[in-house]
mmCIF file of N, CA and C in Angstrom:
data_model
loop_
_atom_site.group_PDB
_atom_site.id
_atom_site.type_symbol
_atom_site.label_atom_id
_atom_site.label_comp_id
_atom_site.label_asym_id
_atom_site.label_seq_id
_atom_site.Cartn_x
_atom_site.Cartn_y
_atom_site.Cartn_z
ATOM 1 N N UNK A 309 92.281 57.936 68.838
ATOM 2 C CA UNK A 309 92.559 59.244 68.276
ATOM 3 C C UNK A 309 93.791 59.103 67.374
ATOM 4 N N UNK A 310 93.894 60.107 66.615
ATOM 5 C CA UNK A 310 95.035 59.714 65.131
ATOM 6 C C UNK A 310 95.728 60.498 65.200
ATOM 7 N N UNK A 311 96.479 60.283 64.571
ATOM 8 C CA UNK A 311 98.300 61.183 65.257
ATOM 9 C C UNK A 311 98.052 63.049 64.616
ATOM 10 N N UNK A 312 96.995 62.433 63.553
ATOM 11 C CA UNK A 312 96.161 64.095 63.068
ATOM 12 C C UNK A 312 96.133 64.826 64.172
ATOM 13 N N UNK A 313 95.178 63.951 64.650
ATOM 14 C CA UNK A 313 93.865 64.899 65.459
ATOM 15 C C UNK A 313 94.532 65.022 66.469
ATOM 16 N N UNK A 314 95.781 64.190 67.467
ATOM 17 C CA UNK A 314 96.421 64.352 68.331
ATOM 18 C C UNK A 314 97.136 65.862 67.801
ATOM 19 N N UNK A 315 97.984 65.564 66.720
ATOM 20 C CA UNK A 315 98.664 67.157 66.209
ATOM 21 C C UNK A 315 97.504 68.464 66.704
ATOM 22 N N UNK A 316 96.823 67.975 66.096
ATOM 23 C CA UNK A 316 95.833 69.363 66.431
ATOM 24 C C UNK A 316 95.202 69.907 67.594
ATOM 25 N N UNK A 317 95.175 68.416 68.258
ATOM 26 C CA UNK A 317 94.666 69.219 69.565
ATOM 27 C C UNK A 317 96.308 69.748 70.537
ATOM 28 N N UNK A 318 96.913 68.931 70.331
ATOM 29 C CA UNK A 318 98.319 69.515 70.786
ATOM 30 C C UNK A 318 99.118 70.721 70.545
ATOM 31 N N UNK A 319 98.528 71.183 69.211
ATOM 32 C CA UNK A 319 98.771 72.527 69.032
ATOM 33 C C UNK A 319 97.676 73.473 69.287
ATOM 34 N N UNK A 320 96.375 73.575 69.370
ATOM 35 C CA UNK A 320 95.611 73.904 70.247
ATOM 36 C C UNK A 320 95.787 74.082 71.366
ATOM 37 N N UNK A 321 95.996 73.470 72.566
ATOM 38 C CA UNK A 321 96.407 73.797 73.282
ATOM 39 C C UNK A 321 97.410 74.731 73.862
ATOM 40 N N UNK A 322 98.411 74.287 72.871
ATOM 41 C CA UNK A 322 100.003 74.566 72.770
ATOM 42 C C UNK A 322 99.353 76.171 72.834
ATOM 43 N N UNK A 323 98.494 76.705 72.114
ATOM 44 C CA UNK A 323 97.867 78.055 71.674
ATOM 45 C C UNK A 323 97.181 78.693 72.713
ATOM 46 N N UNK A 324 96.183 77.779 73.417
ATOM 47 C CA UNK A 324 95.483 78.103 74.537
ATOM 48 C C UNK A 324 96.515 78.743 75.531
ATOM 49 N N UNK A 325 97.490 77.583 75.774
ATOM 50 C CA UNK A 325 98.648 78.138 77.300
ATOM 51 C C UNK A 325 99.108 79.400 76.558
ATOM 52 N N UNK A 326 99.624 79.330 75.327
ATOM 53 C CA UNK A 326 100.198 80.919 74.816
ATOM 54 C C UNK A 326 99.364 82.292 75.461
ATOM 55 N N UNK A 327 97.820 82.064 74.724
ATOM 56 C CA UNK A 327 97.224 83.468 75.108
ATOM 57 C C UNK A 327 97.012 83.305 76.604
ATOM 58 N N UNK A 328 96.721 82.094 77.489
ATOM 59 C CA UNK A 328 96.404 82.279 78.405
ATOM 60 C C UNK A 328 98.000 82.967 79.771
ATOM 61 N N UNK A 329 99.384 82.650 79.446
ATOM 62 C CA UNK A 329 100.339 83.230 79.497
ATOM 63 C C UNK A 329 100.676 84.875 79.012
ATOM 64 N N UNK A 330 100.070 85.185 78.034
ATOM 65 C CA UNK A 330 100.321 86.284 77.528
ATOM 66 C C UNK A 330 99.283 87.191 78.675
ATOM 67 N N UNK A 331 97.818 86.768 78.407
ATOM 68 C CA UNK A 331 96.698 87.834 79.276
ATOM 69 C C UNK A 331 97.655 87.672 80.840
ATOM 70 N N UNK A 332 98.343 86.166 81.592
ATOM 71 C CA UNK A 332 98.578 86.849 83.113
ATOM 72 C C UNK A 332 99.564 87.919 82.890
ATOM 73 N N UNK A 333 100.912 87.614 81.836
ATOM 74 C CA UNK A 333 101.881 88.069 81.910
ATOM 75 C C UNK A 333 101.075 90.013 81.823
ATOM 76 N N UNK A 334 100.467 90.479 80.986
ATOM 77 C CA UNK A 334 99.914 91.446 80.661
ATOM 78 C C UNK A 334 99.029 92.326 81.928
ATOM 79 N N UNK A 335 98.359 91.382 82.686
ATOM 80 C CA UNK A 335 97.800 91.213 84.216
ATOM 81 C C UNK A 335 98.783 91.613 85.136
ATOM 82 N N UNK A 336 100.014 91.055 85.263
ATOM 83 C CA UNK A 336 101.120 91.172 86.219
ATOM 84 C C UNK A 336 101.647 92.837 85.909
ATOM 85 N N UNK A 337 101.789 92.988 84.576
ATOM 86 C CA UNK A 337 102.148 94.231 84.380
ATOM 87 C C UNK A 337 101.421 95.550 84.636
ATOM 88 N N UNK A 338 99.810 95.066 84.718
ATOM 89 C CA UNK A 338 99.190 96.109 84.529
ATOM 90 C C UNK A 338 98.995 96.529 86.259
ATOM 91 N N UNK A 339 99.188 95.320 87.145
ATOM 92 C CA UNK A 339 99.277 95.401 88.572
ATOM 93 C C UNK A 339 100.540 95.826 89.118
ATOM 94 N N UNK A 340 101.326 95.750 88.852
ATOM 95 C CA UNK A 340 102.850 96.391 88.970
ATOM 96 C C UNK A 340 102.663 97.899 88.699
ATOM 97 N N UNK A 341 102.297 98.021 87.402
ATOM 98 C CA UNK A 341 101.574 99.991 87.061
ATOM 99 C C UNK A 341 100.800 99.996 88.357
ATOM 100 N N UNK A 342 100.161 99.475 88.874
ATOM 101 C CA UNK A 342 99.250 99.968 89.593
ATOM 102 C C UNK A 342 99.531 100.225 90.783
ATOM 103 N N UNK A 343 100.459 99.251 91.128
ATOM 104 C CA UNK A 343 101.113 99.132 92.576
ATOM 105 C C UNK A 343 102.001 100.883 92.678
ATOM 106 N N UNK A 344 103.036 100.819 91.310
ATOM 107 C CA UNK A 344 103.837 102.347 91.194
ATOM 108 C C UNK A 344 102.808 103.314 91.388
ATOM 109 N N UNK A 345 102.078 103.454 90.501
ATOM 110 C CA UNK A 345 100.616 104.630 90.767
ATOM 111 C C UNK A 345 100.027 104.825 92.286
ATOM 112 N N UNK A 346 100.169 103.700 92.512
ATOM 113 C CA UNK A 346 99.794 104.160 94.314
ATOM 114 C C UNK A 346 100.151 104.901 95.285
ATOM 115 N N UNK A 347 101.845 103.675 95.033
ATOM 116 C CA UNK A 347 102.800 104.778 95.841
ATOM 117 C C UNK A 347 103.062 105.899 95.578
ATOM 118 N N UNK A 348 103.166 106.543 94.600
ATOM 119 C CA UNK A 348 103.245 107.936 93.877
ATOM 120 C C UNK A 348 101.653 108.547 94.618
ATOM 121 N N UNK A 349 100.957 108.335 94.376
ATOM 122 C CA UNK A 349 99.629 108.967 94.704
ATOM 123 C C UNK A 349 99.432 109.034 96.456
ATOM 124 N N UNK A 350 100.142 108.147 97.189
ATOM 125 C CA UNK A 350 100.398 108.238 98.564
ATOM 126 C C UNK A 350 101.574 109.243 99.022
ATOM 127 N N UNK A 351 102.833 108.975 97.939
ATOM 128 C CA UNK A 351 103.448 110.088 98.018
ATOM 129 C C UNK A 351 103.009 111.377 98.261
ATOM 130 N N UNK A 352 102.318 111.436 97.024
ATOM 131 C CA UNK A 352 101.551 112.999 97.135
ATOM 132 C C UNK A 352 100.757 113.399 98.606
ATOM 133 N N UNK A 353 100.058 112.244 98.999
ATOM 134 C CA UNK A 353 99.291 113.029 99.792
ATOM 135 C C UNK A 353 99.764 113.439 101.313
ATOM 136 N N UNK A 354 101.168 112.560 101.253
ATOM 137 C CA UNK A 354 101.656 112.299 102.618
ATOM 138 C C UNK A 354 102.151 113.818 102.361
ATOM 139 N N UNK A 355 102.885 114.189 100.945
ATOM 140 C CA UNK A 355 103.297 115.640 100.678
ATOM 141 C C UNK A 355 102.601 116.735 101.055
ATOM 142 N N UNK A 356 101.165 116.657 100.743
ATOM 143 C CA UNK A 356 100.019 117.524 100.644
ATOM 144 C C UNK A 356 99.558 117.541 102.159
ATOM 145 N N UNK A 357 99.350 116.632 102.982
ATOM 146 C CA UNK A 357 99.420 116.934 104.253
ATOM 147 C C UNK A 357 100.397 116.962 105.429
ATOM 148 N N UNK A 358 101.583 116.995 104.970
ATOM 149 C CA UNK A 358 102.456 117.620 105.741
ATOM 150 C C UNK A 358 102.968 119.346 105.569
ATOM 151 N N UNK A 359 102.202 120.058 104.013
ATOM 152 C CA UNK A 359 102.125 120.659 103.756
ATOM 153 C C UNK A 359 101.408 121.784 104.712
ATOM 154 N N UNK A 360 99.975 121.332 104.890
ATOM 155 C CA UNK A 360 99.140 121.489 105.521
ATOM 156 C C UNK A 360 99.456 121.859 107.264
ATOM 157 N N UNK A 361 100.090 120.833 107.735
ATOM 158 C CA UNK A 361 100.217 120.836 109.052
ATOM 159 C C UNK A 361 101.608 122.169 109.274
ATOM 160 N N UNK A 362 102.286 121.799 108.587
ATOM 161 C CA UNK A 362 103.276 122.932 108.570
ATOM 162 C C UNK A 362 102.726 124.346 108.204
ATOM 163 N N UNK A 363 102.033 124.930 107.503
ATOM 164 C CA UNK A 363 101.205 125.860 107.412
ATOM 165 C C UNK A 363 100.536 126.364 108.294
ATOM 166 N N UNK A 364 100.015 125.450 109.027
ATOM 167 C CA UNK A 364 99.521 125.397 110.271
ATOM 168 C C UNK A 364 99.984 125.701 111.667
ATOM 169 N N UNK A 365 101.039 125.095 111.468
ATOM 170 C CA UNK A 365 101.828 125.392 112.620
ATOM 171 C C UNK A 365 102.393 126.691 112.329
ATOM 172 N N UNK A 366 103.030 127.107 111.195
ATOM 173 C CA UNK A 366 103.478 128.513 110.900
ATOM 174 C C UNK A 366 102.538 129.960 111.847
ATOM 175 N N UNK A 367 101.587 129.492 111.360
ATOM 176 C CA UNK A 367 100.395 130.265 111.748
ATOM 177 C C UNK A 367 100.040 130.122 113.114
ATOM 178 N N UNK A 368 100.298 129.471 114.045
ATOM 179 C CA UNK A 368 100.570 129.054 115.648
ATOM 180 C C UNK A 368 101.492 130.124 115.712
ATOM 181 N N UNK A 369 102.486 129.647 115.058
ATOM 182 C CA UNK A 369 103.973 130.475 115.674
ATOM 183 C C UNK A 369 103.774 131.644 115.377
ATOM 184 N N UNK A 370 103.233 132.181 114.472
ATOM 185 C CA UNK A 370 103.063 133.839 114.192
ATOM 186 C C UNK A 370 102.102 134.268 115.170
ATOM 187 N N UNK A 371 101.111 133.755 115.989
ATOM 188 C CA UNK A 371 100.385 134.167 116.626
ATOM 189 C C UNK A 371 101.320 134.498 117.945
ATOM 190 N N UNK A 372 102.007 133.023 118.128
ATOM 191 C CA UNK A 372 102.955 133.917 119.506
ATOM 192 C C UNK A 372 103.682 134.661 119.403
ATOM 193 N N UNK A 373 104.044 135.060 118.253
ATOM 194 C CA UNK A 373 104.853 136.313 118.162
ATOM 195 C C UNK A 373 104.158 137.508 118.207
ATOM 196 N N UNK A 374 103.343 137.315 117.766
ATOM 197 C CA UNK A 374 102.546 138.287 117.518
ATOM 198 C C UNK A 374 101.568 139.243 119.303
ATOM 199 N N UNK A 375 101.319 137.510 120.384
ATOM 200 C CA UNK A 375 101.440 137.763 121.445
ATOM 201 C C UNK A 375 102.574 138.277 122.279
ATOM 202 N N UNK A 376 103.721 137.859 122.303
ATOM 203 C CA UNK A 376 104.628 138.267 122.703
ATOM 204 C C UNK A 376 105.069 139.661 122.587
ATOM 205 N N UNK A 377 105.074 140.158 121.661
ATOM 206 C CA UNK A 377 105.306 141.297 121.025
ATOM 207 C C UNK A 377 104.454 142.517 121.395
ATOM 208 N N UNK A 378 102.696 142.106 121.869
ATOM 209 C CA UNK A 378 101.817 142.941 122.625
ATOM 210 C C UNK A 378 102.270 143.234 123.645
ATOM 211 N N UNK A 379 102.651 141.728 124.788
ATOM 212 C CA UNK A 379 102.638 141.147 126.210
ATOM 213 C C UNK A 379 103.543 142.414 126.668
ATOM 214 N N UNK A 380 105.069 142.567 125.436
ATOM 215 C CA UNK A 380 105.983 143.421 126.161
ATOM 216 C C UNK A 380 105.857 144.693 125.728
ATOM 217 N N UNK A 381 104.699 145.009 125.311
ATOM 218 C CA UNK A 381 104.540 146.427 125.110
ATOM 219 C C UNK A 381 103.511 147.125 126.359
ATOM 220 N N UNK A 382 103.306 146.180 127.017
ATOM 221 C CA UNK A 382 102.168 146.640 127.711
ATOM 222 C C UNK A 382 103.345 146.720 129.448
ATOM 223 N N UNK A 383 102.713 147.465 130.198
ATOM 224 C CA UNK A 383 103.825 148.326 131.203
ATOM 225 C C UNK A 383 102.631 147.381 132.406
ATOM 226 N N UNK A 384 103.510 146.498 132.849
ATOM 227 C CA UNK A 384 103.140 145.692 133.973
ATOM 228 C C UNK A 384 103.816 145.306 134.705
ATOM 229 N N UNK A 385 103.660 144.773 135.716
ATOM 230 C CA UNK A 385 105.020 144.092 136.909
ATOM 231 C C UNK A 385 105.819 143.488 136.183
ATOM 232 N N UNK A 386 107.044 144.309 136.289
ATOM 233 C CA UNK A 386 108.110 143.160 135.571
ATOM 234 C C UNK A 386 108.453 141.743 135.929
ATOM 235 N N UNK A 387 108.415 141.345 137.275
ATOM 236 C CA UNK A 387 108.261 140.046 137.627
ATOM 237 C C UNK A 387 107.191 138.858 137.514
ATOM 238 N N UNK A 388 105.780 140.008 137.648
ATOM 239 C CA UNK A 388 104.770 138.974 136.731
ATOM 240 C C UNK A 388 104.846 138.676 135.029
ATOM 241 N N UNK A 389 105.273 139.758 134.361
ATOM 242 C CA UNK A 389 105.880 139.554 133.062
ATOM 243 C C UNK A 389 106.552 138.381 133.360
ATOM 244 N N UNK A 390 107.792 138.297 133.688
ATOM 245 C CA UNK A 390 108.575 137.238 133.716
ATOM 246 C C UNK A 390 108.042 135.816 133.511
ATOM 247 N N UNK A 391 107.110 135.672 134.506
ATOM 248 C CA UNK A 391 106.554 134.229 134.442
ATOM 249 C C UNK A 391 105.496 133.865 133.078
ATOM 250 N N UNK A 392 104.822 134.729 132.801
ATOM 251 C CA UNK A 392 104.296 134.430 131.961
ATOM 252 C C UNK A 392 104.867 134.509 130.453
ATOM 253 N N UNK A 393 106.045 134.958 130.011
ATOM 254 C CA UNK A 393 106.504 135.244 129.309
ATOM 255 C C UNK A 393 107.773 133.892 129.176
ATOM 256 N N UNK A 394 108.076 133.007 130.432
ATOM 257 C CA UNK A 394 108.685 131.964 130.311
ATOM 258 C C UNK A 394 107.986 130.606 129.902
ATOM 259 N N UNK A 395 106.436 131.059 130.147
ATOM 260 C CA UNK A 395 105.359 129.782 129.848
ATOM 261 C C UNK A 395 104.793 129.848 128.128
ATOM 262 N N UNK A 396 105.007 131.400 127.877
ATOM 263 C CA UNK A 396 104.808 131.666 126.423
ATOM 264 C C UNK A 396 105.971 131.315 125.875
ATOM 265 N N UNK A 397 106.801 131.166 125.702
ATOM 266 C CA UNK A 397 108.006 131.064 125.026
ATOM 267 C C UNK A 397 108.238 129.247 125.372
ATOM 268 N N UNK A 398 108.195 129.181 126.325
ATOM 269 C CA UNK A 398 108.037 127.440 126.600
ATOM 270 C C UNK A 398 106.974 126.640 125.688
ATOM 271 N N UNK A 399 105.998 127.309 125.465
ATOM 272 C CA UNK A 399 105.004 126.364 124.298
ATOM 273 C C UNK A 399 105.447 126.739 122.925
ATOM 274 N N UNK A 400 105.912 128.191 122.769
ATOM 275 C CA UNK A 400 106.486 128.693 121.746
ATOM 276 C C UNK A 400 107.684 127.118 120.972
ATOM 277 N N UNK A 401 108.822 127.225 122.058
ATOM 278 C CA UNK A 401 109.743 126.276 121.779
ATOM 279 C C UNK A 401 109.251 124.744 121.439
ATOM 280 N N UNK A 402 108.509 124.380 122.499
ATOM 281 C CA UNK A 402 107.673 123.278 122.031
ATOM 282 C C UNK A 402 107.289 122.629 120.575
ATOM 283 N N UNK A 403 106.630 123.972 119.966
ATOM 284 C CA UNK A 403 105.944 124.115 118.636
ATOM 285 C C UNK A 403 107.047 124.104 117.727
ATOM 286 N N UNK A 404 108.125 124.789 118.119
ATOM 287 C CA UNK A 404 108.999 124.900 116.824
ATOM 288 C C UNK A 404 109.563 123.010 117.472
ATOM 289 N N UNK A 405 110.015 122.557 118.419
ATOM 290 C CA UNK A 405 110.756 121.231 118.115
ATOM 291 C C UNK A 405 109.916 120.595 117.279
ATOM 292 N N UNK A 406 108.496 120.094 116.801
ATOM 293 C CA UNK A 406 108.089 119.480 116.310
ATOM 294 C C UNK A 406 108.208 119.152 114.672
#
């Protein structure tokens, strides 16, 4: 082979590693976007369903209030009141530590 054709295939090459460097380097980047896009998109949903559960629970807690608020309108043994009104308020508290 002649110092030509050596030139040429040596810069050929030299060309090949270029684009073939450029497409991973371009690859790496476009997986890095992708990796950020994820977490952002997991973000969201971890957002969107904690959203959810809290809504949820809101709506628990308004119900015991909403029981509570009957329980002591209604004219019953005050000592049976008592107990049940310490077991309502005990799940009540429950719900809000969470």
């Amino acid at each position: 082979m002649t110092d030509s054709k050596k030139q040429k295939e040596f810069e050929k090459l030299k060309k090949e590693k270029g684009e073939y460097l450029k497409g991973w380097q371009k690859e790496r980047a476009n997986f890095i976007n992708y990796k950020k896009d994820e977490k952002e998109r997991f973000k969201e949903i971890v957002r969107f369903s904690n959203e959810r559960i809290i809504k949820s629970l809101i709506a628990v807690l308004d119900g015991f209030d909403l029981a509570i608020e009957s329980f002591l309108k209604q004219k019953k043994d005050k000592k049976e009141n008592e107990h049940y009104l310490k077991g309502i308020y005990l799940i009540k508290s429950q719900l809000e530590d969470i």
